[in-house]
Amino acid sequence: IDIAASLAAGKHSGKSIVTASLDRMNFTNPAKLWELVTTRCRLTKTWRSSMEIEVTVGAENPRTGESREVAKGYLTFVGLDDATFKPSP
């Protein structure tokens, strides 16, 4: 979840980023053995040097095609200046 969200945050900022916090993670259903697990990331808010990414995790039964949401979380990332490694707008 952190890796998927960090890719979305890095794509948005165009900078090096670090995870500042995992604001909330709700697990709603189990992912079962042999199911395909997917992540969908969405930028939900930006501030001066940080941003919030929503991550939705899904599971799909490859035999039946049935899919469902299994978890959702919100992570905050901070963009860093490449020279100083300090927060950067």
Coordinates of C-alpha atoms in Angstrom, one line a residue:
I1 CA 0.0 0.0 0.0
D2 CA 2.8 2.4 0.9
I3 CA 4.7 1.6 -2.3
A4 CA 1.7 2.0 -4.5
A5 CA 0.8 5.3 -2.8
S6 CA 4.4 6.6 -3.0
L7 CA 4.4 6.0 -6.8
A8 CA 1.3 8.1 -7.2
A9 CA 2.7 10.9 -4.9
G10 CA 6.1 10.9 -6.8
K11 CA 4.3 11.1 -10.1
H12 CA 2.3 14.1 -8.9
S13 CA 5.1 16.0 -7.3
G14 CA 7.9 15.1 -9.7
K15 CA 10.2 15.1 -6.6
S16 CA 11.6 12.7 -4.1
I17 CA 9.0 11.9 -1.5
V18 CA 8.8 10.4 1.9
T19 CA 5.9 8.9 3.8
A20 CA 4.8 11.3 6.6
S21 CA 1.9 9.2 8.0
L22 CA -0.6 6.6 7.4
D23 CA -3.7 8.5 8.5
R24 CA -6.2 5.7 8.4
M25 CA -6.5 2.1 7.2
N26 CA -9.8 0.2 7.2
F27 CA -9.9 -3.5 6.4
T28 CA -13.4 -4.4 5.3
N29 CA -13.1 -7.9 3.8
P30 CA -10.5 -10.6 3.7
A31 CA -8.4 -11.3 0.6
K32 CA -8.4 -15.0 0.0
L33 CA -5.7 -17.3 -1.2
W34 CA -5.2 -17.3 -5.0
E35 CA -7.3 -14.1 -5.5
L36 CA -5.8 -11.3 -7.5
V37 CA -5.1 -8.2 -5.4
T38 CA -5.1 -4.7 -6.9
T39 CA -4.4 -1.2 -5.6
R40 CA -5.9 2.0 -6.9
C41 CA -4.4 5.3 -5.8
R42 CA -5.9 8.7 -6.0
L43 CA -4.6 12.1 -5.0
T44 CA -7.2 13.6 -2.7
K45 CA -5.6 16.7 -1.3
T46 CA -2.5 18.9 -1.6
W47 CA -0.9 21.4 0.8
R48 CA 2.3 23.4 0.5
S49 CA 4.8 20.5 0.5
S50 CA 2.6 17.5 1.3
M51 CA -0.2 15.6 -0.3
E52 CA -2.8 12.9 0.7
I53 CA -3.2 9.8 -1.4
E54 CA -6.2 7.5 -1.0
V55 CA -5.4 3.8 -1.7
T56 CA -8.2 1.3 -2.4
V57 CA -7.3 -2.4 -2.3
G58 CA -9.4 -4.8 -4.2
A59 CA -9.5 -8.6 -4.5
E60 CA -10.9 -10.6 -7.4
N61 CA -11.6 -14.3 -7.7
P62 CA -10.1 -15.2 -11.1
R63 CA -12.5 -18.1 -11.7
T64 CA -15.7 -16.3 -11.1
G65 CA -14.7 -12.7 -11.8
E66 CA -16.2 -11.6 -8.5
S67 CA -14.4 -8.6 -7.1
R68 CA -14.7 -6.5 -3.9
E69 CA -13.0 -3.9 -1.9
V70 CA -10.9 -5.3 0.9
A71 CA -9.2 -2.2 2.3
K72 CA -8.9 1.5 2.0
G73 CA -6.4 3.9 3.5
Y74 CA -5.1 7.4 3.4
L75 CA -1.4 8.2 3.4
T76 CA 0.4 11.6 3.6
F77 CA 3.6 12.2 1.7
V78 CA 6.0 15.1 1.7
G79 CA 8.0 16.3 -1.3
L80 CA 11.7 16.8 -0.8
D81 CA 14.2 19.2 -2.3
D82 CA 16.8 17.0 -4.1
A83 CA 19.7 19.0 -2.8
T84 CA 18.8 19.6 0.8
F85 CA 16.3 16.8 1.5
K86 CA 14.1 19.4 3.2
P87 CA 10.3 19.8 2.5
S88 CA 9.8 21.5 -0.8
P89 CA 6.7 23.1 -2.4

